[in-house]
Structures are given as C-alpha cells and as structure tokens.
C-alpha cells in the first residue's frame, strides 16, 4: 500500500490532503478519474448554502460542547472569509477537491488549521449536500415566485389597458364564441397562480432539515438537530436518516413544477406566435422581440416566443433525467445522486430566463383592436347565444341547436355573413317563437355583454376579475 503517494500534491506540512478520504485508499490522483468524478464545476453554486449550513453546524457543535468557544470563533471567521473571497471571485476552485463541500472545508483548514479539522464532526457530505440542496431550492423557489408574480402583473396590466377588445374564443382553433381579450390574458394568470401554489407546496416539503443524519445512520455524538434546523429557519427535521440522505423528492417536485411552468409559457408563446401572424394579426410584438430574416427583408419573426416553446422539451428532459437517475438506487446515498444538480440547475436556469423574457414580451406587446374588430362578426360567434335565446322562450336546447344550425346554413347558402343579417320574417319562418328583440342578442358585442355565468368571458366579468387580481397582486408586492 503506497499510503503516502496520494498526498504528493499537497506537500506543505499540515496542509490537508487533496482528498480527505484518501488515507485509507492510497493514490487517488488520477486525472481522468478526478475529472470524471468531480462536481465542483456544477456545485460551486452551492457555496453560499454550504457555508450557511456549516455556520449553523459549528454553532450547534459549540452548544453541545463538541468544540470550544475559541474553535467556533475561528471557524466562523474562517468561513466568513472564504465566503467573501468566493463572492469577490478571489477564491480558487481546485478541481482536485472534488466538490464544493471539500473545497470549502480544505480552504478552512488551510486558513485556520486545527479548529477547521473539527467542523466535520458528526457530519457527512451526504447530509451536508442534502441540506445544501434544500437551502438552494428554497432560495430558487422564492426567486421563481417573484418572476411568476412579475409575469402575472404584466398580463394583468395589459388586460387592464387593452383587455376590453372583443375577440373570438377558439375551440379546435375554429371561431367559437366572443370574449374580451383580457379574459384570455387572465387565463394565463390563473395558470401561473396554480404554479405559484405548487411551488409553495413544494417549499413546505423542502423545508425539512436533514442535517445530523450523517452518512447513513446518524451519529453516536450528542448533537442537537433541532438547533441546527432552527438556525437555518427549517420548521421541521427529518425522522429517518436513510431517507434523509437519499431523498431527492423535493428536487423532482421542483423539476416538475418547472416543467409545468415551461408548459404554460409554451402554450402562451404558441398562442401569441399565431396571433402575431399576418393571418390572425391580433397582436404586435415589440421590434426588440422579433428578428429579421437573412434572406427575406420583410420578415418580423417571433423568435423569442419560438425559443420559449422550443426550450420546454429540455426542461421536461431534465425532469425525466432526475426521475430516472433515482429509480434504480438502493438506500441510502449513492454517487449517482451527484447528477441531480446538473438537471435541476439547468431546468431552473432555463425557466428563470424564460420567465424574464416572457414578462418583457408582454410589457412590449400591443393588441390590435382594429384588426381584431374588423372580423369579429365573422364565424357566427353568436350562434350559441341565439340558441340560448330560444331556450329562454321554452325551446328545448337540442331543438334550438338544430334551428340555429339551419339558420347558419341559410346564411351561408345565401351569402350572408352574420345571423343579424337575416330578416325577421326568415327567422320566424324557421322558429315562430323568435321576436323582434332577438336582434338585441345578436352580434359579438351583445353576446359578450349578456354573459351571465360566473367565470364567463364578457367585459363585466373581466372588470370584476381584473379588480380582484390587481388587489391580490398588489397586496403581495407591498
Ligand atoms: N458531490 C457529492 C454529491 O453531490 C457530495 C456527496 C458525496 N458523498 C459521498 N459519500 N461520496 O452528491
């Protein structure tokens, strides 16, 4: 056994070996293997969380008498110095340290010597990384929630400004019934609200402290897990050490929540790509949110919206990667888990950037009322309302449906664009219960104003929902 061989790279006396575990293993300094196994290039993003966790752990070690006051002060000062250096970009991340946990601990020992060697008492990288990830997720969830709020507010603002414009609602991308444009905008606000609810729910299950679970089975040392949890603002602690070090459910949940957000944004992007086409011409995107063609000088392509749609598949992929990474693992920790960060960080970055650009696109867009309005009475959007008019006069709905179907066919055969263009005599010949007041129920404007059900798409409902959303979102902002 060439025990000493692996320490070659750190020849300074008293300096920690490149790997803390290598005294048992021997020479572990193989460049190819090191590069393959390291996670520092990904988990350097956990530095701040790792140090927060170590601060709490050290404070607890002091409280239960495992380290001295003096040790604690040196550890605290050392960690604070490392954090400062990391923040200012002065810290050198040495890939031989494998991961952020060892990089920080080694730097601490290098800086403060002996007391630094006590920090890892009653702790393993396994509960350490589980803790760091939970802290990171909680922070990411808070940031994401803010971005979702900003997107919601943007949609509400646009709905307030231009939302009363009437447009067709679609089913099967065929004209269906008239609605206020704002009603459609607020549909996305509802989706994002559910996303925020899911994140809040995920945060509850994430805010459980695994610290003190050790490598797999806990520790014989008299630690105080409630104290570290309290110092880190976790309302709960885990109850099973095996589960605590190998549970990544919170990451899978978050990845799912991110997938759902990406899916919602993708649907919205698709909607607006269609609306920005010449065929629809419902909205105009700001110039900065379009790109030109290298060949066709007239083009204004909605590339940002297309990328929002296009990136969604990658986010789903990262969710599936996480689920699949977990599915074959025996309890408890296995190195497979190191791959968790890559996927979750990636999904979070993508969705965060997507939300930022989406909010900017909404803020820069304008609805085109003239273009929408010039065709609003095409497509017999009032057909259902006419059938309901007949229902109010005692005609069974199925019969009313047939009658209106006949009237629509009559219009089409005689070249009339709208039901309102039919003479009263023609209407009455098809159904004698129709009176002159029928014309007050025809046309997109009348229909939209006559919606009576809660959650309907008329301007009256829009005003109420807008007020409710504004109140709700404002109360969160302030
Ligand atoms: N870098 C590792 C990870 O991200 C930290 C935990 C390593 N633990 C271990 N026993 N090898 O999962």
Short mmCIF file of C-alpha atoms and ligand atoms in Angstrom, two decimals:
data_model
loop_
_atom_site.label_atom_id
_atom_site.label_comp_id
_atom_site.label_asym_id
_atom_site.label_seq_id
_atom_site.Cartn_x
_atom_site.Cartn_y
_atom_site.Cartn_z
CA UNK A 1 0.00 0.00 0.00
CA UNK A 2 1.57 3.27 -1.10
CA UNK A 3 -0.32 5.23 1.53
CA UNK A 4 1.62 8.44 1.22
CA UNK A 5 1.58 8.61 -2.56
CA UNK A 6 -1.73 10.39 -2.90
CA UNK A 7 -0.66 13.27 -0.72
CA UNK A 8 2.03 14.29 -3.16
CA UNK A 9 0.20 17.26 -4.50
CA UNK A 10 -0.12 18.88 -1.07
CA UNK A 11 3.37 18.60 0.21
CA UNK A 12 3.10 21.52 2.61
CA UNK A 13 3.31 20.08 6.14
CA UNK A 14 -0.01 20.28 7.98
CA UNK A 15 -1.94 21.01 4.79
CA UNK A 16 -4.92 18.73 4.21
CA UNK A 17 -4.57 16.04 1.58
CA UNK A 18 -6.29 16.75 -1.73
CA UNK A 19 -8.92 14.22 -0.66
CA UNK A 20 -9.87 13.80 2.96
CA UNK A 21 -10.76 10.17 2.45
CA UNK A 22 -7.57 9.17 0.67
CA UNK A 23 -5.51 7.96 3.66
CA UNK A 24 -7.48 4.73 3.50
CA UNK A 25 -7.42 4.34 -0.25
CA UNK A 26 -3.92 5.31 -1.27
CA UNK A 27 -3.08 7.07 -4.50
CA UNK A 28 -6.28 8.55 -5.81
CA UNK A 29 -4.73 11.18 -8.02
CA UNK A 30 -5.71 10.01 -11.44
CA UNK A 31 -6.53 12.96 -13.64
CA UNK A 32 -9.04 11.15 -15.81
CA UNK A 33 -10.86 9.70 -12.80
CA UNK A 34 -10.74 13.00 -10.95
CA UNK A 35 -12.28 14.83 -13.83
CA UNK A 36 -14.99 12.23 -14.17
CA UNK A 37 -15.95 12.20 -10.52
CA UNK A 38 -15.76 15.89 -9.68
CA UNK A 39 -18.88 18.00 -9.25
CA UNK A 40 -17.22 21.27 -8.30
CA UNK A 41 -17.78 22.61 -11.82
CA UNK A 42 -21.52 22.33 -11.12
CA UNK A 43 -21.94 22.56 -7.35
CA UNK A 44 -19.78 25.67 -6.84
CA UNK A 45 -23.20 27.32 -6.95
CA UNK A 46 -23.91 25.78 -3.55
CA UNK A 47 -21.02 27.63 -1.88
CA UNK A 48 -23.14 30.14 -0.01
CA UNK A 49 -25.58 27.49 1.15
CA UNK A 50 -22.79 25.17 2.18
CA UNK A 51 -21.21 27.86 4.31
CA UNK A 52 -24.54 28.78 5.89
CA UNK A 53 -25.05 25.14 6.79
CA UNK A 54 -21.53 24.88 8.22
CA UNK A 55 -22.04 28.01 10.32
CA UNK A 56 -25.16 26.51 11.86
CA UNK A 57 -23.49 23.14 12.33
CA UNK A 58 -20.50 24.75 14.06
CA UNK A 59 -22.73 26.80 16.34
CA UNK A 60 -24.53 23.61 17.31
CA UNK A 61 -21.25 21.74 17.93
CA UNK A 62 -20.29 24.54 20.31
CA UNK A 63 -23.65 24.47 22.10
CA UNK A 64 -23.44 20.74 22.81
CA UNK A 65 -19.81 21.05 23.89
CA UNK A 66 -18.12 19.25 20.99
CA UNK A 67 -15.98 22.27 20.16
CA UNK A 68 -14.78 25.24 22.23
CA UNK A 69 -15.80 28.87 22.01
CA UNK A 70 -12.46 29.66 20.53
CA UNK A 71 -12.86 26.94 17.88
CA UNK A 72 -16.24 28.31 16.95
CA UNK A 73 -14.98 31.85 16.57
CA UNK A 74 -12.09 30.72 14.38
CA UNK A 75 -14.40 28.58 12.26
CA UNK A 76 -16.89 31.41 11.87
CA UNK A 77 -14.22 33.90 10.91
CA UNK A 78 -12.62 31.43 8.52
CA UNK A 79 -15.89 30.59 6.79
CA UNK A 80 -16.86 34.25 6.53
CA UNK A 81 -13.51 34.99 4.88
CA UNK A 82 -13.99 32.13 2.41
CA UNK A 83 -17.48 33.35 1.54
CA UNK A 84 -16.15 36.84 0.96
CA UNK A 85 -13.44 35.52 -1.32
CA UNK A 86 -15.94 33.42 -3.26
CA UNK A 87 -18.27 36.38 -3.70
CA UNK A 88 -15.47 38.62 -4.91
CA UNK A 89 -14.16 35.96 -7.27
CA UNK A 90 -10.85 35.62 -5.44
CA UNK A 91 -11.43 32.06 -4.29
CA UNK A 92 -9.65 29.44 -6.35
CA UNK A 93 -11.79 26.38 -7.00
CA UNK A 94 -9.40 23.45 -7.15
CA UNK A 95 -10.99 20.59 -9.09
CA UNK A 96 -8.97 18.05 -7.13
CA UNK A 97 -11.21 18.93 -4.18
CA UNK A 98 -13.98 17.03 -5.94
CA UNK A 99 -16.86 19.10 -4.75
CA UNK A 100 -17.83 22.33 -3.04
CA UNK A 101 -18.02 20.69 0.39
CA UNK A 102 -14.42 19.57 0.29
CA UNK A 103 -13.25 22.76 -1.39
CA UNK A 104 -14.66 24.89 1.42
CA UNK A 105 -13.50 22.60 4.21
CA UNK A 106 -10.00 22.30 2.80
CA UNK A 107 -9.77 26.07 2.43
CA UNK A 108 -10.93 26.45 6.02
CA UNK A 109 -8.27 24.07 7.34
CA UNK A 110 -5.65 25.80 5.25
CA UNK A 111 -6.67 29.14 6.74
CA UNK A 112 -7.30 28.33 10.40
CA UNK A 113 -5.58 24.98 10.94
CA UNK A 114 -6.63 22.63 13.74
CA UNK A 115 -10.12 24.04 14.58
CA UNK A 116 -11.05 23.63 10.93
CA UNK A 117 -10.47 19.91 11.30
CA UNK A 118 -13.31 19.78 13.84
CA UNK A 119 -16.03 21.21 11.61
CA UNK A 120 -16.92 17.89 10.02
CA UNK A 121 -17.66 16.31 13.43
CA UNK A 122 -20.95 14.36 13.34
CA UNK A 123 -21.49 15.24 9.72
CA UNK A 124 -21.08 13.59 6.35
CA UNK A 125 -21.07 15.07 2.89
CA UNK A 126 -24.24 13.05 2.49
CA UNK A 127 -26.34 15.03 4.93
CA UNK A 128 -24.37 18.14 4.01
CA UNK A 129 -25.25 18.01 0.32
CA UNK A 130 -28.86 17.12 1.13
CA UNK A 131 -29.02 20.23 3.31
CA UNK A 132 -27.31 22.48 0.77
CA UNK A 133 -29.71 21.37 -1.94
CA UNK A 134 -32.73 22.10 0.22
CA UNK A 135 -31.40 25.56 1.03
CA UNK A 136 -30.71 26.17 -2.65
CA UNK A 137 -34.18 25.00 -3.69
CA UNK A 138 -35.89 27.22 -1.13
CA UNK A 139 -33.98 30.23 -2.40
CA UNK A 140 -34.68 29.32 -6.02
CA UNK A 141 -38.38 28.88 -5.28
CA UNK A 142 -38.54 32.36 -3.74
CA UNK A 143 -36.82 33.88 -6.78
CA UNK A 144 -39.07 31.98 -9.16
CA UNK A 145 -42.15 33.10 -7.29
CA UNK A 146 -41.11 36.71 -7.83
CA UNK A 147 -40.68 36.14 -11.53
CA UNK A 148 -44.07 34.45 -11.77
CA UNK A 149 -45.58 37.41 -9.97
CA UNK A 150 -43.96 39.83 -12.41
CA UNK A 151 -45.37 37.86 -15.36
CA UNK A 152 -48.81 37.80 -13.77
CA UNK A 153 -48.69 41.54 -13.13
CA UNK A 154 -47.63 42.19 -16.71
CA UNK A 155 -50.55 40.18 -18.07
CA UNK A 156 -52.96 41.97 -15.73
CA UNK A 157 -51.60 45.37 -16.79
CA UNK A 158 -52.08 44.51 -20.47
CA UNK A 159 -55.58 43.23 -19.71
CA UNK A 160 -56.32 46.50 -17.90
CA UNK A 161 -55.04 48.58 -20.82
CA UNK A 162 -56.36 46.71 -23.88
CA UNK A 163 -58.37 43.85 -22.46
CA UNK A 164 -61.87 45.09 -23.29
CA UNK A 165 -61.30 44.49 -27.01
CA UNK A 166 -63.57 41.67 -28.16
CA UNK A 167 -62.05 38.66 -29.84
CA UNK A 168 -63.19 35.17 -30.69
CA UNK A 169 -62.60 32.36 -28.24
CA UNK A 170 -61.49 29.26 -30.11
CA UNK A 171 -62.05 25.57 -29.84
CA UNK A 172 -60.16 23.40 -32.31
CA UNK A 173 -58.68 26.72 -33.44
CA UNK A 174 -62.08 27.45 -35.01
CA UNK A 175 -64.01 30.54 -34.04
CA UNK A 176 -66.33 29.69 -31.16
CA UNK A 177 -67.81 32.50 -29.04
CA UNK A 178 -66.89 36.12 -28.39
CA UNK A 179 -64.83 37.06 -25.34
CA UNK A 180 -62.92 40.06 -24.08
CA UNK A 181 -59.23 39.78 -24.94
CA UNK A 182 -58.46 40.36 -21.27
CA UNK A 183 -60.33 37.18 -20.41
CA UNK A 184 -57.79 35.21 -22.37
CA UNK A 185 -54.88 37.06 -20.78
CA UNK A 186 -56.27 36.28 -17.35
CA UNK A 187 -56.46 32.59 -18.24
CA UNK A 188 -52.66 32.59 -18.20
CA UNK A 189 -52.69 34.48 -14.90
CA UNK A 190 -54.75 31.63 -13.42
CA UNK A 191 -52.26 29.04 -14.70
CA UNK A 192 -49.35 30.92 -13.17
CA UNK A 193 -51.26 31.22 -9.91
CA UNK A 194 -51.52 27.44 -9.74
CA UNK A 195 -47.81 27.27 -10.49
CA UNK A 196 -47.14 29.54 -7.53
CA UNK A 197 -49.34 27.37 -5.37
CA UNK A 198 -47.42 24.27 -6.41
CA UNK A 199 -44.13 25.97 -5.57
CA UNK A 200 -45.38 26.99 -2.13
CA UNK A 201 -46.43 23.41 -1.56
CA UNK A 202 -43.05 22.11 -2.72
CA UNK A 203 -41.33 24.60 -0.39
CA UNK A 204 -43.16 23.12 2.59
CA UNK A 205 -41.77 19.67 1.89
CA UNK A 206 -38.35 21.10 1.10
CA UNK A 207 -38.04 22.97 4.39
CA UNK A 208 -37.17 19.85 6.40
CA UNK A 209 -33.65 19.69 7.80
CA UNK A 210 -31.66 16.53 7.03
CA UNK A 211 -28.59 17.84 8.87
CA UNK A 212 -27.42 15.44 11.55
CA UNK A 213 -28.37 12.33 9.60
CA UNK A 214 -24.68 11.78 8.95
CA UNK A 215 -23.55 9.36 6.28
CA UNK A 216 -26.48 6.98 6.57
CA UNK A 217 -27.34 6.04 10.13
CA UNK A 218 -26.84 9.09 12.32
CA UNK A 219 -24.13 9.59 14.93
CA UNK A 220 -23.21 8.46 18.44
CA UNK A 221 -22.29 12.06 19.31
CA UNK A 222 -24.76 14.15 21.32
CA UNK A 223 -25.81 16.58 18.58
CA UNK A 224 -28.87 18.84 18.64
CA UNK A 225 -30.64 18.56 15.32
CA UNK A 226 -33.47 20.87 16.32
CA UNK A 227 -30.97 23.62 16.96
CA UNK A 228 -29.35 23.49 13.52
CA UNK A 229 -32.81 23.36 11.96
CA UNK A 230 -33.83 26.42 13.93
CA UNK A 231 -30.67 28.31 13.00
CA UNK A 232 -31.38 27.60 9.33
CA UNK A 233 -35.07 28.51 9.64
CA UNK A 234 -36.30 24.99 8.90
CA UNK A 235 -39.60 24.39 10.68
CA UNK A 236 -39.08 20.61 10.69
CA UNK A 237 -36.37 17.94 10.82
CA UNK A 238 -36.27 14.60 9.04
CA UNK A 239 -37.09 11.48 11.06
CA UNK A 240 -35.23 8.77 9.18
CA UNK A 241 -31.52 9.12 8.44
CA UNK A 242 -31.56 6.73 5.48
CA UNK A 243 -34.38 8.60 3.85
CA UNK A 244 -32.93 11.98 4.72
CA UNK A 245 -29.62 11.46 2.91
CA UNK A 246 -31.14 9.84 -0.17
CA UNK A 247 -34.38 11.77 -0.56
CA UNK A 248 -34.39 13.93 -3.67
CA UNK A 249 -38.19 14.04 -3.97
CA UNK A 250 -38.17 17.78 -3.37
CA UNK A 251 -35.91 18.23 -6.40
CA UNK A 252 -38.10 16.05 -8.58
CA UNK A 253 -41.13 18.01 -7.43
CA UNK A 254 -39.44 21.27 -8.21
CA UNK A 255 -38.39 19.96 -11.61
CA UNK A 256 -42.00 19.00 -12.24
CA UNK A 257 -43.20 22.43 -11.14
CA UNK A 258 -40.67 23.94 -13.53
CA UNK A 259 -41.91 21.66 -16.31
CA UNK A 260 -45.45 22.81 -15.68
CA UNK A 261 -44.40 26.46 -15.80
CA UNK A 262 -42.46 25.82 -19.00
CA UNK A 263 -45.51 24.10 -20.48
CA UNK A 264 -47.76 27.03 -19.56
CA UNK A 265 -45.35 29.52 -21.05
CA UNK A 266 -45.00 27.40 -24.15
CA UNK A 267 -48.76 27.34 -24.67
CA UNK A 268 -48.86 31.08 -24.26
CA UNK A 269 -45.95 31.50 -26.67
CA UNK A 270 -47.69 29.34 -29.26
CA UNK A 271 -50.87 31.39 -28.84
CA UNK A 272 -49.03 34.61 -29.47
CA UNK A 273 -47.00 33.22 -32.35
CA UNK A 274 -50.32 32.52 -34.03
CA UNK A 275 -51.70 35.93 -33.08
CA UNK A 276 -48.65 37.71 -34.46
CA UNK A 277 -49.07 36.05 -37.87
CA UNK A 278 -50.46 38.03 -40.80
CA UNK A 279 -53.36 35.57 -40.94
CA UNK A 280 -54.50 36.49 -37.43
CA UNK A 281 -52.89 39.88 -36.90
CA UNK A 282 -54.23 40.19 -33.34
CA UNK A 283 -51.10 41.47 -31.63
CA UNK A 284 -47.95 43.34 -32.44
CA UNK A 285 -44.73 42.33 -30.74
CA UNK A 286 -42.15 44.97 -29.92
CA UNK A 287 -39.40 45.16 -32.54
CA UNK A 288 -36.84 44.07 -29.98
CA UNK A 289 -38.75 40.84 -29.51
CA UNK A 290 -38.66 39.91 -33.17
CA UNK A 291 -35.82 39.12 -35.52
CA UNK A 292 -35.39 39.58 -39.23
CA UNK A 293 -34.62 37.04 -41.88
CA UNK A 294 -31.20 36.88 -43.50
CA UNK A 295 -32.88 36.49 -46.89
CA UNK A 296 -36.41 37.91 -46.71
CA UNK A 297 -36.29 41.61 -45.91
CA UNK A 298 -39.96 41.93 -44.88
CA UNK A 299 -39.83 39.45 -42.00
CA UNK A 300 -40.56 40.05 -38.31
CA UNK A 301 -40.14 36.64 -36.81
CA UNK A 302 -41.26 35.85 -33.24
CA UNK A 303 -38.02 34.02 -32.44
CA UNK A 304 -38.12 34.71 -28.69
CA UNK A 305 -41.57 33.16 -28.42
CA UNK A 306 -40.43 30.23 -30.50
CA UNK A 307 -37.47 29.69 -28.20
CA UNK A 308 -39.76 29.74 -25.18
CA UNK A 309 -41.71 26.97 -26.88
CA UNK A 310 -38.52 25.24 -28.00
CA UNK A 311 -36.80 25.16 -24.63
CA UNK A 312 -39.73 23.40 -22.98
CA UNK A 313 -38.65 19.97 -24.18
CA UNK A 314 -35.30 20.39 -22.48
CA UNK A 315 -36.97 21.17 -19.16
CA UNK A 316 -39.15 18.04 -19.41
CA UNK A 317 -36.00 16.10 -20.27
CA UNK A 318 -34.34 17.26 -17.09
CA UNK A 319 -37.33 16.12 -15.03
CA UNK A 320 -37.17 12.69 -16.64
CA UNK A 321 -33.39 12.57 -16.12
CA UNK A 322 -33.90 13.18 -12.39
CA UNK A 323 -36.63 10.57 -12.04
CA UNK A 324 -34.59 8.03 -13.95
CA UNK A 325 -31.43 8.80 -12.01
CA UNK A 326 -33.27 7.90 -8.80
CA UNK A 327 -35.22 4.85 -9.84
CA UNK A 328 -32.54 2.19 -9.53
CA UNK A 329 -30.79 3.30 -6.39
CA UNK A 330 -30.64 1.20 -3.25
CA UNK A 331 -30.67 3.05 0.06
CA UNK A 332 -29.04 5.25 1.03
CA UNK A 333 -26.63 7.65 -0.68
CA UNK A 334 -25.04 6.65 -3.98
CA UNK A 335 -22.85 8.77 -6.18
CA UNK A 336 -25.50 8.70 -8.91
CA UNK A 337 -27.15 11.44 -6.91
CA UNK A 338 -24.42 13.87 -7.74
CA UNK A 339 -26.05 14.19 -11.16
CA UNK A 340 -29.17 15.71 -9.56
CA UNK A 341 -27.72 19.21 -9.52
CA UNK A 342 -26.90 19.38 -13.20
CA UNK A 343 -30.51 18.71 -14.16
CA UNK A 344 -32.24 20.85 -11.60
CA UNK A 345 -29.90 23.81 -12.04
CA UNK A 346 -30.38 23.57 -15.79
CA UNK A 347 -34.16 23.47 -15.56
CA UNK A 348 -34.21 26.34 -13.10
CA UNK A 349 -31.92 28.49 -15.25
CA UNK A 350 -33.98 27.87 -18.36
CA UNK A 351 -37.33 28.58 -16.74
CA UNK A 352 -35.98 31.64 -14.92
CA UNK A 353 -34.67 33.15 -18.15
CA UNK A 354 -37.84 32.20 -19.97
CA UNK A 355 -39.98 33.96 -17.39
CA UNK A 356 -37.88 37.10 -17.63
CA UNK A 357 -38.14 37.34 -21.41
CA UNK A 358 -41.82 36.37 -21.33
CA UNK A 359 -42.60 39.26 -18.98
CA UNK A 360 -40.63 41.62 -21.22
CA UNK A 361 -42.53 40.43 -24.30
CA UNK A 362 -45.87 41.03 -22.57
CA UNK A 363 -44.76 44.52 -21.50
CA UNK A 364 -43.72 45.37 -25.06
CA UNK A 365 -46.72 43.93 -26.90
CA UNK A 366 -49.82 45.72 -28.15
CA UNK A 367 -53.21 44.30 -29.00
CA UNK A 368 -54.55 45.36 -32.41
CA UNK A 369 -58.21 46.29 -31.81
CA UNK A 370 -58.97 47.44 -35.37
CA UNK A 371 -57.66 44.29 -36.95
CA UNK A 372 -59.50 42.05 -34.49
CA UNK A 373 -62.64 44.19 -34.60
CA UNK A 374 -62.91 44.23 -38.38
CA UNK A 375 -63.59 40.48 -38.38
CA UNK A 376 -65.26 40.00 -35.03
CA UNK A 377 -68.67 39.34 -36.58
CA UNK A 378 -67.33 36.65 -38.87
CA UNK A 379 -67.73 33.00 -37.92
CA UNK A 380 -71.21 33.16 -36.33
CA UNK A 381 -69.84 33.70 -32.83
CA UNK A 382 -73.40 34.48 -31.68
CA UNK A 383 -74.90 31.13 -32.74
CA UNK A 384 -74.81 29.65 -29.24
CA UNK A 385 -76.31 32.80 -27.74
CA UNK A 386 -79.16 32.60 -30.28
CA UNK A 387 -79.84 29.01 -29.26
CA UNK A 388 -79.90 30.19 -25.63
CA UNK A 389 -82.35 32.94 -26.62
CA UNK A 390 -84.65 30.20 -27.85
CA UNK A 391 -84.15 28.21 -24.63
CA UNK A 392 -85.33 31.27 -22.70
CA UNK A 393 -88.50 31.08 -24.82
CA UNK A 394 -89.18 27.46 -23.95
CA UNK A 395 -87.46 25.65 -26.81
CA UNK A 396 -85.50 22.57 -25.65
CA UNK A 397 -81.82 23.16 -26.17
CA UNK A 398 -81.33 20.29 -28.64
CA UNK A 399 -84.13 21.69 -30.82
CA UNK A 400 -82.75 25.20 -30.51
CA UNK A 401 -79.34 23.90 -31.59
CA UNK A 402 -80.94 22.41 -34.74
CA UNK A 403 -82.87 25.58 -35.53
CA UNK A 404 -79.79 27.77 -35.28
CA UNK A 405 -77.81 25.26 -37.31
CA UNK A 406 -80.37 25.63 -40.07
CA UNK A 407 -80.18 29.43 -39.84
CA UNK A 408 -76.39 29.37 -40.12
CA UNK A 409 -76.66 27.13 -43.16
CA UNK A 410 -79.25 29.51 -44.63
CA UNK A 411 -76.81 32.43 -44.18
CA UNK A 412 -74.00 30.53 -45.84
CA UNK A 413 -76.18 29.48 -48.76
CA UNK A 414 -77.46 32.99 -49.36
CA UNK A 415 -74.12 34.72 -48.94
CA UNK A 416 -74.97 36.44 -45.62
CA UNK A 417 -72.07 36.97 -43.23
CA UNK A 418 -73.99 37.08 -39.94
CA UNK A 419 -77.16 35.87 -38.25
CA UNK A 420 -78.09 39.51 -37.63
CA UNK A 421 -78.32 39.98 -41.41
CA UNK A 422 -81.33 37.63 -41.57
CA UNK A 423 -84.75 39.26 -41.93
CA UNK A 424 -87.15 38.77 -39.02
CA UNK A 425 -89.57 37.02 -41.38
CA UNK A 426 -86.93 34.45 -42.29
CA UNK A 427 -86.09 33.91 -38.63
CA UNK A 428 -89.76 33.49 -37.71
CA UNK A 429 -90.37 31.06 -40.55
CA UNK A 430 -87.72 28.78 -39.05
CA UNK A 431 -88.96 29.33 -35.49
CA UNK A 432 -92.14 31.30 -34.71
CA UNK A 433 -91.01 31.94 -31.12
CA UNK A 434 -88.42 34.42 -32.34
CA UNK A 435 -89.43 38.06 -31.74
CA UNK A 436 -88.01 41.38 -32.83
CA UNK A 437 -85.96 41.61 -29.60
CA UNK A 438 -83.77 38.81 -30.99
CA UNK A 439 -81.52 41.41 -32.60
CA UNK A 440 -80.53 42.58 -29.12
CA UNK A 441 -78.94 39.21 -28.51
CA UNK A 442 -77.08 39.02 -31.82
CA UNK A 443 -73.63 40.26 -32.67
CA UNK A 444 -70.42 39.69 -30.69
CA UNK A 445 -70.84 42.81 -28.57
CA UNK A 446 -74.35 41.88 -27.36
CA UNK A 447 -73.36 38.30 -26.67
CA UNK A 448 -70.32 39.27 -24.63
CA UNK A 449 -72.33 41.75 -22.61
CA UNK A 450 -75.04 39.19 -21.93
CA UNK A 451 -72.82 36.53 -20.38
CA UNK A 452 -74.40 35.74 -17.03
CA UNK A 453 -72.35 32.90 -15.58
CA UNK A 454 -69.51 33.26 -13.16
CA UNK A 455 -66.12 32.93 -14.86
CA UNK A 456 -67.57 33.83 -18.28
CA UNK A 457 -65.65 35.86 -20.85
CA UNK A 458 -67.64 39.09 -21.03
CA UNK A 459 -66.47 42.61 -20.22
CA UNK A 460 -68.48 42.64 -16.99
CA UNK A 461 -66.76 39.53 -15.67
CA UNK A 462 -63.44 40.90 -16.86
CA UNK A 463 -63.84 44.08 -14.82
CA UNK A 464 -64.53 42.07 -11.68
CA UNK A 465 -61.64 39.68 -12.21
CA UNK A 466 -59.24 42.48 -13.06
CA UNK A 467 -60.07 44.27 -9.83
CA UNK A 468 -59.63 41.05 -7.87
CA UNK A 469 -56.25 40.28 -9.46
CA UNK A 470 -54.97 43.80 -9.01
CA UNK A 471 -55.89 43.71 -5.36
CA UNK A 472 -54.34 40.31 -4.86
CA UNK A 473 -51.08 41.03 -6.69
CA UNK A 474 -50.65 44.47 -5.14
CA UNK A 475 -51.06 43.09 -1.67
CA UNK A 476 -48.13 40.75 -2.34
CA UNK A 477 -45.87 43.41 -3.86
CA UNK A 478 -46.17 45.73 -0.90
N1 LIG B 1 -20.53 15.75 -4.53
C1 LIG B 1 -21.37 14.82 -3.89
C2 LIG B 1 -22.79 14.96 -4.42
O1 LIG B 1 -23.05 15.94 -4.99
C3 LIG B 1 -21.39 15.05 -2.42
C4 LIG B 1 -21.67 13.85 -1.59
C5 LIG B 1 -20.58 12.87 -1.73
N2 LIG B 1 -20.70 11.85 -0.79
C6 LIG B 1 -20.05 10.72 -0.91
N3 LIG B 1 -20.21 9.85 0.01
N4 LIG B 1 -19.29 10.46 -1.94
O2 LIG B 1 -23.63 14.10 -4.27
#
